[in-house]
Coordinates of C-alpha atoms in Angstrom, one line a residue:
Chain Q
M4 CA 35.1 53.8 88.4
A5 CA 38.5 54.0 90.1
V6 CA 38.2 50.6 91.7
P7 CA 37.5 48.7 88.4
R8 CA 40.4 50.6 86.8
L9 CA 42.6 49.6 89.7
L10 CA 41.6 46.0 89.5
D11 CA 42.2 46.0 85.7
S12 CA 45.6 47.5 86.3
L13 CA 46.4 44.8 88.9
R14 CA 45.3 42.0 86.6
G15 CA 47.4 43.5 83.8
A16 CA 50.4 43.6 86.2
A17 CA 49.7 40.0 87.2
T18 CA 49.6 38.9 83.6
Q19 CA 52.9 40.6 82.9
A20 CA 54.4 39.1 86.0
G21 CA 53.3 35.6 85.0
G22 CA 54.9 35.9 81.6
A23 CA 58.1 37.4 83.1
L24 CA 58.3 34.7 85.8
L25 CA 58.1 31.9 83.2
G26 CA 60.9 33.6 81.2
R27 CA 63.1 33.6 84.3
L28 CA 62.1 30.2 85.8
Q29 CA 64.7 28.1 84.0
H30 CA 67.5 30.4 85.2
V31 CA 66.5 29.9 88.9
R32 CA 68.9 27.9 91.0
L33 CA 67.1 26.5 94.0
P34 CA 67.2 22.9 95.3
G35 CA 64.8 21.0 93.1
L36 CA 63.8 23.9 91.0
G37 CA 65.5 25.5 88.0
Q38 CA 67.7 24.3 85.2
S39 CA 71.0 26.3 85.4
S40 CA 74.0 24.7 87.0
V41 CA 75.9 28.0 86.9
P42 CA 74.8 31.5 85.8
E43 CA 76.2 32.4 82.4
D44 CA 76.9 35.9 81.3
P45 CA 74.0 37.2 79.1
E46 CA 76.1 37.4 76.0
T47 CA 77.1 33.8 76.1
A48 CA 73.6 32.7 77.0
A49 CA 72.1 34.7 74.1
R50 CA 74.6 33.3 71.6
R51 CA 73.9 29.6 72.4
W52 CA 72.7 27.4 69.6
R53 CA 69.0 26.6 70.1
A54 CA 68.3 23.1 68.8
V55 CA 65.5 20.6 68.1
T56 CA 65.8 17.1 66.8
V57 CA 63.5 16.4 63.9
L58 CA 62.7 12.9 62.8
C59 CA 63.6 13.3 59.1
S60 CA 66.6 13.4 56.9
P61 CA 68.7 16.5 56.7
E62 CA 67.5 17.1 53.1
Q63 CA 63.9 17.3 54.3
V64 CA 64.7 20.4 56.5
G65 CA 65.6 22.4 53.4
T66 CA 67.8 25.4 53.1
G67 CA 67.4 29.1 52.1
A68 CA 64.0 29.7 50.6
D69 CA 63.1 26.0 51.0
L70 CA 63.2 26.2 54.8
P71 CA 59.8 25.8 56.5
A72 CA 58.0 29.1 56.8
P73 CA 58.5 29.7 60.5
L74 CA 62.3 29.6 60.1
A75 CA 62.3 31.3 56.8
A76 CA 60.4 34.2 58.3
L77 CA 63.4 35.0 60.5
G78 CA 65.4 35.6 57.4
D79 CA 69.1 36.0 57.2
R80 CA 69.5 37.0 60.8
L81 CA 70.1 33.3 61.7
D82 CA 73.0 30.9 61.4
L83 CA 71.7 27.4 60.9
R84 CA 73.4 24.1 61.6
I85 CA 71.7 21.0 60.1
T86 CA 73.4 17.6 61.0
P87 CA 72.3 14.0 61.2
A88 CA 71.4 12.9 64.8
P89 CA 73.1 9.8 66.1
G90 CA 71.2 6.6 66.5
D91 CA 68.7 7.1 63.7
R92 CA 67.1 9.9 65.8
G93 CA 66.7 12.1 62.7
T94 CA 68.3 15.5 62.1
E95 CA 69.6 18.0 64.6
L96 CA 68.4 21.5 63.6
A97 CA 70.2 24.3 65.4
A98 CA 69.9 28.0 65.0
R99 CA 71.3 31.2 66.5
Y100 CA 71.2 34.8 65.8
R101 CA 74.1 36.5 64.1
D102 CA 73.6 39.6 66.1
R103 CA 72.8 40.0 69.8
P104 CA 69.2 39.0 70.2
S105 CA 66.6 40.4 72.5
D106 CA 64.4 38.3 74.7
D107 CA 61.6 38.7 72.2
D108 CA 64.0 37.5 69.4
L109 CA 64.8 34.4 71.4
R110 CA 61.1 33.7 72.0
A111 CA 60.5 34.0 68.3
L112 CA 63.3 31.6 67.5
R113 CA 62.1 29.0 70.0
S114 CA 58.6 29.1 68.6
A115 CA 60.0 28.9 65.0
L116 CA 62.1 25.8 65.8
R117 CA 59.2 24.1 67.5
E118 CA 56.8 24.9 64.6
T119 CA 59.3 23.9 62.0
K120 CA 59.7 20.5 63.7
Q121 CA 55.9 20.0 63.8
L122 CA 55.5 21.0 60.1
I123 CA 58.1 18.5 59.0
E124 CA 57.0 15.7 61.3
V125 CA 53.2 16.1 61.3
G126 CA 52.4 18.5 58.5
E127 CA 50.7 21.1 60.6
V128 CA 51.2 23.2 63.7
L129 CA 49.0 22.1 66.5
R130 CA 46.5 24.7 67.7
V131 CA 44.8 24.7 71.1
D132 CA 43.0 28.1 71.0
P133 CA 40.2 28.8 71.0
A134 CA 39.6 26.0 73.6
P135 CA 36.1 25.9 75.0
H136 CA 35.9 27.2 78.6
G137 CA 33.5 28.5 81.1
V138 CA 33.5 31.8 82.9
R139 CA 37.0 33.1 83.6
T140 CA 36.6 34.6 87.0
P141 CA 39.3 37.3 87.2
T142 CA 41.9 36.4 89.8
P143 CA 45.6 37.3 90.2
Q144 CA 46.6 33.7 89.8
G145 CA 44.4 33.3 86.7
A146 CA 45.9 36.5 85.2
A147 CA 49.5 35.4 86.0
L148 CA 48.8 32.0 84.4
E149 CA 47.3 33.7 81.4
G150 CA 50.5 35.7 81.0
A151 CA 52.6 32.6 81.4
T152 CA 50.5 30.5 78.9
A153 CA 50.6 33.3 76.3
R154 CA 54.4 33.0 76.3
A155 CA 54.8 29.3 76.9
G156 CA 55.3 28.5 73.2
G157 CA 58.3 30.7 73.1
E158 CA 59.8 30.0 76.5
G159 CA 61.5 27.0 78.0
V160 CA 65.0 25.6 78.0
L161 CA 65.3 25.5 74.2
Chain L
M11 CA 31.9 34.8 59.7
S12 CA 35.6 34.4 60.3
C13 CA 38.1 32.8 58.0
E14 CA 38.5 30.1 60.6
R15 CA 34.8 29.3 60.5
L16 CA 34.9 29.2 56.8
W17 CA 37.8 26.8 56.9
N18 CA 36.0 24.5 59.3
R19 CA 33.0 24.4 57.0
A20 CA 35.1 23.6 54.0
G21 CA 37.6 21.3 55.7
S22 CA 35.6 18.9 57.8
A23 CA 32.7 16.6 57.4
G24 CA 30.1 15.7 60.0
Q25 CA 26.9 16.5 61.8
E26 CA 25.5 20.0 62.5
R27 CA 25.6 20.9 66.2
G28 CA 24.6 23.8 68.4
S29 CA 26.9 26.6 69.2
I30 CA 27.1 25.9 73.0
V31 CA 27.4 22.8 75.1
R32 CA 27.3 21.9 78.8
A33 CA 30.5 21.1 80.5
A34 CA 31.9 20.5 84.0
T35 CA 34.6 23.0 84.8
W36 CA 37.1 23.8 87.5
T37 CA 36.1 27.1 89.1
G38 CA 38.5 27.3 92.0
V39 CA 40.2 25.1 94.7
D40 CA 37.7 22.3 95.5
E41 CA 35.1 23.9 93.3
V42 CA 33.4 22.2 90.3
S43 CA 30.6 23.8 88.3
V44 CA 28.5 22.8 85.3
E45 CA 28.2 25.6 82.9
T46 CA 27.7 26.5 79.3
V47 CA 30.8 26.6 77.1
P48 CA 31.3 27.1 73.3
D49 CA 31.0 24.1 71.1
P50 CA 34.5 22.7 70.2
Q51 CA 35.7 23.3 66.7
I52 CA 38.0 21.4 64.4
L53 CA 41.2 23.5 64.3
N54 CA 43.7 21.1 62.8
D55 CA 43.4 18.7 59.9
H56 CA 43.9 15.6 62.1
D57 CA 41.1 16.5 64.6
V58 CA 37.8 14.9 65.2
I59 CA 34.9 16.1 67.3
L60 CA 33.5 13.5 69.6
R61 CA 30.0 13.3 71.2
V62 CA 31.0 12.1 74.6
R63 CA 29.1 9.1 75.8
R64 CA 31.0 8.3 79.0
T65 CA 33.6 10.3 80.9
T66 CA 35.0 9.5 84.3
T67 CA 36.6 11.1 87.3
C68 CA 40.2 10.0 87.9
G69 CA 42.2 10.2 91.1
S70 CA 44.7 12.5 89.4
D71 CA 41.8 15.0 88.9
L72 CA 41.8 15.4 92.7
H73 CA 45.3 17.0 92.5
L74 CA 43.8 19.6 90.2
L75 CA 40.8 20.2 92.4
G76 CA 42.9 20.5 95.5
G77 CA 45.2 23.2 93.9
Y78 CA 48.3 21.0 94.1
I79 CA 48.9 21.6 90.4
P80 CA 48.6 25.4 90.2
F81 CA 48.1 25.7 86.4
M82 CA 44.3 25.7 86.2
R83 CA 42.3 28.7 85.3
A84 CA 38.7 29.2 86.4
G85 CA 36.5 27.9 83.6
D86 CA 38.8 25.1 82.4
V87 CA 36.9 22.0 81.4
L88 CA 37.9 18.9 83.4
G89 CA 38.1 15.3 82.3
H90 CA 40.7 13.1 80.5
E91 CA 39.3 9.6 80.5
F92 CA 36.4 9.2 78.0
M93 CA 34.8 7.5 75.1
G94 CA 32.1 8.5 72.6
E95 CA 31.0 8.8 69.0
V96 CA 32.8 10.6 66.2
V97 CA 30.5 13.3 64.8
E98 CA 32.9 15.4 62.7
V99 CA 36.3 14.6 61.1
G100 CA 39.1 16.9 59.9
R101 CA 40.3 16.6 56.3
G102 CA 43.5 14.9 57.3
V103 CA 41.9 12.1 59.3
R104 CA 42.3 8.8 57.5
E105 CA 41.3 6.0 59.9
R106 CA 38.3 7.4 61.8
R107 CA 34.8 8.0 60.4
V108 CA 31.7 9.8 61.5
G109 CA 29.7 7.4 63.5
D110 CA 32.6 5.4 64.9
R111 CA 32.3 4.4 68.6
V112 CA 35.8 5.1 70.0
V113 CA 37.7 5.3 73.2
V114 CA 40.4 8.0 73.3
N115 CA 43.7 7.9 75.2
S116 CA 44.1 10.6 77.7
F117 CA 47.4 11.8 76.3
I118 CA 47.7 13.6 73.0
A119 CA 50.4 12.2 70.7
C120 CA 51.3 13.0 67.1
G121 CA 52.4 9.5 66.2
H122 CA 55.3 10.8 64.0
C123 CA 58.0 12.1 66.3
W124 CA 60.9 9.9 67.6
Y125 CA 59.2 9.3 71.0
C126 CA 56.0 8.2 69.4
R127 CA 57.9 5.9 67.0
Q128 CA 59.4 4.3 70.2
E129 CA 55.9 3.9 71.5
L130 CA 56.6 6.4 74.3
Y131 CA 53.5 8.3 73.4
S132 CA 53.1 10.4 76.5
L133 CA 56.5 11.9 75.8
C134 CA 55.4 13.1 72.3
D135 CA 57.3 16.2 71.2
N136 CA 54.3 17.7 69.4
G137 CA 51.3 17.2 71.8
N138 CA 51.8 20.1 74.2
P139 CA 51.4 23.7 72.8
N140 CA 52.7 25.1 76.1
P141 CA 56.1 23.4 76.4
G142 CA 57.7 26.4 78.1
I143 CA 56.0 25.6 81.4
T144 CA 57.0 22.0 81.8
E145 CA 60.4 22.5 80.3
S146 CA 61.1 25.1 82.9
L147 CA 60.0 22.8 85.7
W148 CA 61.3 19.4 84.5
G149 CA 63.9 20.1 81.9
Q150 CA 61.9 18.6 79.1
S151 CA 58.2 18.8 78.1
P152 CA 56.0 15.6 77.9
G153 CA 53.0 15.4 75.6
G154 CA 49.7 17.1 76.2
C155 CA 46.7 15.7 78.2
F156 CA 43.0 16.5 77.9
G157 CA 41.6 18.6 80.8
Y158 CA 44.8 18.5 82.8
S159 CA 45.9 22.1 83.2
H160 CA 47.7 24.6 81.1
A161 CA 51.1 23.0 82.0
M162 CA 49.9 20.0 80.0
G163 CA 48.7 22.0 77.0
G164 CA 45.6 23.7 78.1
W165 CA 43.4 21.2 76.3
A166 CA 39.7 21.3 77.0
G167 CA 38.6 18.2 78.9
S168 CA 36.0 15.5 78.2
H169 CA 33.5 16.3 80.9
A170 CA 31.3 17.9 78.2
E171 CA 28.8 17.0 75.6
Y172 CA 31.4 17.3 72.9
V173 CA 35.2 17.3 72.9
R174 CA 37.8 18.0 70.2
V175 CA 40.3 15.2 69.8
P176 CA 43.6 16.2 68.1
Y177 CA 45.7 13.5 66.2
A178 CA 42.6 11.3 66.2
D179 CA 44.0 8.6 64.0
V180 CA 46.7 8.0 66.6
G181 CA 44.7 8.4 69.9
A182 CA 41.1 7.2 69.1
F183 CA 40.4 3.5 68.9
V184 CA 37.2 1.8 67.6
V185 CA 35.5 -0.1 70.4
P186 CA 34.7 -3.7 69.3
E187 CA 31.1 -4.8 69.0
G188 CA 29.9 -6.3 72.3
V189 CA 32.2 -4.2 74.5
S190 CA 30.0 -2.0 76.7
D191 CA 30.6 1.7 77.0
E192 CA 31.4 1.3 80.7
R193 CA 34.0 -1.4 79.9
A194 CA 35.6 0.5 77.0
L195 CA 35.7 3.8 78.9
F196 CA 38.5 2.6 81.2
A197 CA 40.8 1.6 78.3
S198 CA 41.2 5.3 77.9
D199 CA 43.4 5.6 81.0
A200 CA 42.9 3.3 84.0
V201 CA 43.6 0.1 82.2
S202 CA 46.2 1.5 79.8
T203 CA 48.1 3.1 82.7
G204 CA 47.9 0.0 84.8
W205 CA 49.0 -2.2 81.9
M206 CA 51.9 0.1 81.1
G207 CA 53.1 -0.1 84.7
A208 CA 53.0 -3.9 84.8
D209 CA 54.6 -4.2 81.4
L210 CA 57.4 -1.6 81.7
A211 CA 58.2 -2.7 85.2
G212 CA 59.2 -6.0 83.5
T213 CA 56.6 -8.3 85.0
K214 CA 57.4 -11.9 84.0
P215 CA 55.7 -15.3 84.5
G216 CA 56.4 -16.4 88.0
D217 CA 56.9 -13.0 89.5
V218 CA 55.3 -11.8 92.7
V219 CA 53.9 -8.3 92.2
A220 CA 52.7 -5.8 94.8
V221 CA 50.5 -2.9 93.8
W222 CA 50.0 0.2 96.1
G223 CA 46.5 1.6 95.6
A224 CA 43.2 -0.2 94.9
G225 CA 41.7 2.6 92.8
G226 CA 40.9 2.1 89.1
V227 CA 44.6 2.2 88.0
G228 CA 45.9 0.0 90.8
Q229 CA 43.2 -2.6 90.2
M230 CA 44.0 -2.7 86.5
A231 CA 47.7 -2.8 87.1
A232 CA 47.1 -5.9 89.2
R233 CA 44.9 -7.4 86.5
A234 CA 47.5 -6.7 83.9
A235 CA 50.2 -8.3 86.0
M236 CA 48.1 -11.4 86.2
L237 CA 47.5 -11.5 82.5
L238 CA 51.3 -11.0 82.0
G239 CA 51.9 -14.2 84.0
A240 CA 52.6 -13.0 87.5
E241 CA 52.4 -15.9 90.0
R242 CA 50.9 -13.9 92.8
V243 CA 49.6 -10.3 93.0
Y244 CA 48.9 -8.3 96.2
V245 CA 47.0 -5.0 96.2
I246 CA 47.5 -2.6 99.2
D247 CA 44.9 -0.1 100.3
R248 CA 42.8 0.8 103.4
L249 CA 39.3 1.1 101.9
P250 CA 37.4 -2.2 102.5
E251 CA 35.1 -1.8 99.5
R252 CA 38.0 -1.3 97.1
L253 CA 39.9 -4.3 98.6
A254 CA 36.7 -6.3 98.2
Q255 CA 36.5 -5.3 94.5
V256 CA 40.1 -6.5 94.1
R257 CA 39.3 -9.9 95.5
E258 CA 36.0 -10.3 93.6
H259 CA 36.8 -8.7 90.2
V260 CA 40.5 -8.8 89.8
G261 CA 41.3 -12.1 91.6
A262 CA 44.4 -10.7 93.4
E263 CA 45.1 -10.9 97.2
T264 CA 44.8 -7.8 99.4
I265 CA 46.6 -6.1 102.3
D266 CA 44.9 -3.5 104.4
Y267 CA 47.7 -1.1 105.3
S268 CA 45.7 0.4 108.2
R269 CA 45.9 -2.9 110.0
T270 CA 48.9 -4.7 108.6
D271 CA 52.7 -4.0 108.5
V272 CA 52.9 -4.0 104.7
P273 CA 56.7 -4.7 104.3
A274 CA 56.6 -7.4 107.0
E275 CA 53.6 -9.1 105.3
L276 CA 55.2 -8.9 101.9
R277 CA 58.4 -10.5 103.3
E278 CA 56.4 -13.2 104.9
V279 CA 54.5 -14.2 101.8
T280 CA 57.6 -14.0 99.5
G281 CA 60.0 -16.2 101.6
G282 CA 61.8 -13.1 102.9
R283 CA 62.7 -11.8 99.4
G284 CA 60.1 -9.1 98.9
P285 CA 58.1 -8.6 95.7
D286 CA 59.9 -8.8 92.3
V287 CA 57.8 -5.9 91.0
C288 CA 56.3 -3.1 93.0
I289 CA 53.8 -0.8 91.3
E290 CA 52.8 2.5 92.9
A291 CA 49.4 3.7 91.9
V292 CA 48.6 6.3 94.5
G293 CA 50.2 9.6 93.6
M294 CA 51.1 12.9 95.3
E295 CA 48.3 12.8 97.9
A296 CA 49.2 9.5 99.5
H297 CA 47.8 8.8 102.9
S298 CA 50.0 7.4 105.6
S299 CA 49.6 6.8 109.3
G300 CA 51.7 8.0 112.2
I301 CA 54.7 10.4 112.2
Q302 CA 55.3 9.9 108.5
G303 CA 51.8 10.9 107.5
A304 CA 51.9 14.0 109.7
Y305 CA 55.4 14.9 108.5
D306 CA 54.3 14.7 104.8
Q307 CA 51.1 16.6 105.4
V308 CA 52.8 19.5 107.1
K309 CA 55.6 19.8 104.6
Q310 CA 53.2 19.7 101.7
Q311 CA 50.9 22.3 103.2
L312 CA 53.9 24.6 103.9
R313 CA 55.0 24.0 100.2
L314 CA 58.3 22.6 101.5
Q315 CA 57.6 19.6 99.3
T316 CA 54.9 19.5 96.6
D317 CA 54.1 15.8 96.8
R318 CA 53.4 13.2 99.6
P319 CA 55.4 10.1 98.5
S320 CA 54.7 7.6 101.3
A321 CA 53.7 4.8 98.9
V322 CA 56.8 5.2 96.8
R323 CA 59.0 5.1 99.9
E324 CA 57.3 1.9 101.0
A325 CA 57.5 0.3 97.6
I326 CA 61.3 1.0 97.4
L327 CA 61.9 -0.4 100.9
A328 CA 59.6 -3.5 100.4
C329 CA 61.0 -4.4 96.9
R330 CA 63.4 -7.4 96.6
K331 CA 67.1 -6.8 95.9
G332 CA 67.5 -6.1 92.2
G333 CA 63.7 -5.7 91.8
S334 CA 61.7 -3.2 89.9
V335 CA 59.6 -0.2 91.1
F336 CA 57.2 1.6 88.8
V337 CA 55.7 4.9 89.7
L338 CA 52.3 5.3 88.1
G339 CA 50.8 7.9 90.4
V340 CA 51.0 11.5 89.3
F341 CA 53.6 13.6 91.0
A342 CA 54.2 17.3 90.3
L343 CA 57.7 18.4 91.4
M344 CA 59.7 17.3 94.5
V345 CA 59.5 15.2 97.6
D346 CA 61.4 14.9 100.8
K347 CA 63.0 11.8 102.5
F348 CA 63.3 9.8 99.3
P349 CA 65.1 6.5 100.2
L350 CA 67.8 6.9 97.6
G351 CA 70.2 4.8 99.6
A352 CA 67.9 1.8 99.5
M353 CA 67.3 2.3 95.8
M354 CA 71.0 2.3 95.1
N355 CA 72.3 -0.3 97.5
K356 CA 69.5 -2.8 96.7
G357 CA 70.2 -2.4 93.0
L358 CA 66.6 -1.4 92.1
T359 CA 65.3 -0.3 88.8
V360 CA 62.9 2.7 89.4
R361 CA 60.9 3.9 86.5
G362 CA 57.8 6.1 86.0
A363 CA 55.7 7.5 83.2
Q364 CA 52.5 9.1 82.2
V365 CA 50.4 6.7 80.1
H366 CA 51.7 5.5 76.8
G367 CA 48.2 4.3 76.1
Q368 CA 48.3 4.2 72.3
R369 CA 50.8 1.4 72.7
Y370 CA 48.5 -0.8 74.7
M371 CA 44.9 0.0 73.8
P372 CA 44.5 -2.3 70.8
R373 CA 45.6 -5.2 73.0
I374 CA 43.5 -4.1 75.9
L375 CA 40.3 -3.9 73.7
E376 CA 41.0 -7.4 72.5
H377 CA 41.2 -8.6 76.1
M378 CA 38.0 -6.7 76.9
A379 CA 36.2 -8.3 73.9
R380 CA 37.2 -11.7 75.1
G381 CA 35.9 -11.0 78.6
E382 CA 39.4 -11.3 80.2
L383 CA 39.4 -7.7 81.3
T384 CA 36.3 -6.3 82.9
T385 CA 35.9 -2.8 84.3
E386 CA 32.2 -2.2 84.8
H387 CA 32.6 -2.6 88.5
L388 CA 34.8 0.5 88.7
A389 CA 31.8 2.6 87.6
T390 CA 30.2 2.6 91.0
H391 CA 28.3 5.8 90.4
V392 CA 27.0 6.6 86.9
M393 CA 25.2 10.0 86.7
A394 CA 24.3 12.8 84.5
L395 CA 26.9 15.5 83.7
E396 CA 24.8 18.0 85.6
E397 CA 25.6 16.1 88.7
A398 CA 29.4 16.4 88.3
P399 CA 29.9 18.5 91.4
R400 CA 28.2 15.9 93.5
G401 CA 30.1 13.1 91.7
Y402 CA 33.4 14.8 92.4
Q403 CA 32.5 15.3 96.1
M404 CA 31.6 11.7 96.5
F405 CA 34.7 10.6 94.7
K406 CA 36.9 12.8 96.7
D407 CA 35.4 11.9 100.1
K408 CA 35.0 8.2 99.0
T409 CA 31.5 8.1 100.3
D410 CA 29.0 5.4 99.5
G411 CA 31.8 3.2 98.3
C412 CA 32.6 5.5 95.3
V413 CA 35.4 4.1 93.2
R414 CA 34.7 6.2 90.1
A415 CA 31.9 8.6 89.3
V416 CA 31.1 8.3 85.6
F417 CA 29.2 11.0 83.8
T418 CA 26.9 10.6 80.8
P419 CA 26.7 13.9 79.0

């Protein structure tokens, strides 16, 4: 019984590690890998505006209670900036928290912005799960990838 | 019964199917299995479910099999190049009907975002539900792709009896009467990718075009260049059966790189200029002889570079001054000894892309219907889905002249 529990524990740790690694990947600074040119202090990084460009007019984004549900769900914790994008590219929709956000808050905001964009442009949020698959042989790499995938909608450079 | 199942019953129309299907899956590095997986379901209004009639191996699958793209989980369904019959449609689908015989582009694109409106479909903002992975690697996320890892969305692939097709009005095209399944199949990726390379590289009437790689994509890039008016087209490879196919079915000239100094040959046949357009259709596992080949192999195995770029290097060095190089082969992350000095000082335009197939497929299907584009010869080995492990082994080892193993689920 101890061995299965140990393996479960290791897989759980790998899953956590995969998610955490994805969260930190964009801050890595290695040749050919990572997105940051200089490390910013956490306060500045957390307070950055997160923005998507939506192919619509600014009026279609809405305000207040008319905002698409994913953004409206974050309530009055957010400041929003809605401006026309140059070159007929649509509308720049930017948001940031009024208070100091946690990593979970930032993931929720990234997901909300992406889902809002999809709702306006396409009319629905694309779902991939449940995707058909065969037997998931438990491996550390598979567990790490599972963790990374579970958080991929809320991570990235946004 | 779950709410989701109730929604499916209420929100889609089509044929009753079983609850499980057979599918070819990635089960580990260099391992393919055929196993039972759940029947795909309509999850979004713009989905259709397709009964797969033909689905083919692609050279880029070998990067997944070999573990060079480390975002596969055991059990993932492979396959991204396919055609079949619509058996169920979501309530938001307007253009497709149950019973349509369609070919589907390998990339999943919404058709509504700015990139789709620019016909850059593989860059769709709304096709990849896992954007955090590719954004972290590349700075931005491209669209999603069937059966091509969780980095590209985690979409189930087409090597199955049934496959779910999101945004079906945008990515599924009705096959004209008289076009065979084997011909239409390759409009999904090989032809559309090759056509895109020739087009976006700026091929013009009178150009000399060189194509590295005589697989399905390379052959179709050569054929597209000819249809776009290229004066002469050369295809470079080392496998005699593929070079023979180029001469017989494409009508281009060939160069065997294992026997011929390719840049010297290209200079000789172009009056010393070099080709106007160079198209790379090889990808991250390029073979190369001598010190360069050994160097790239060692660095890739040590993970000091993720990709072997010998064909790209050669294309850049061979291209005429002010010419155009298009990278069609799939690359993952970074390479070493990239000839940036040649690119800059020769004033080259270097461009690459995953396939914007939705832009080209209507035109490609018209060419196919008129008999100007034939692809049946690429399907050298047609076999049942249950034989997928053998098909992939043959395709990888290039045994028995295998150019593409095509499965019939």
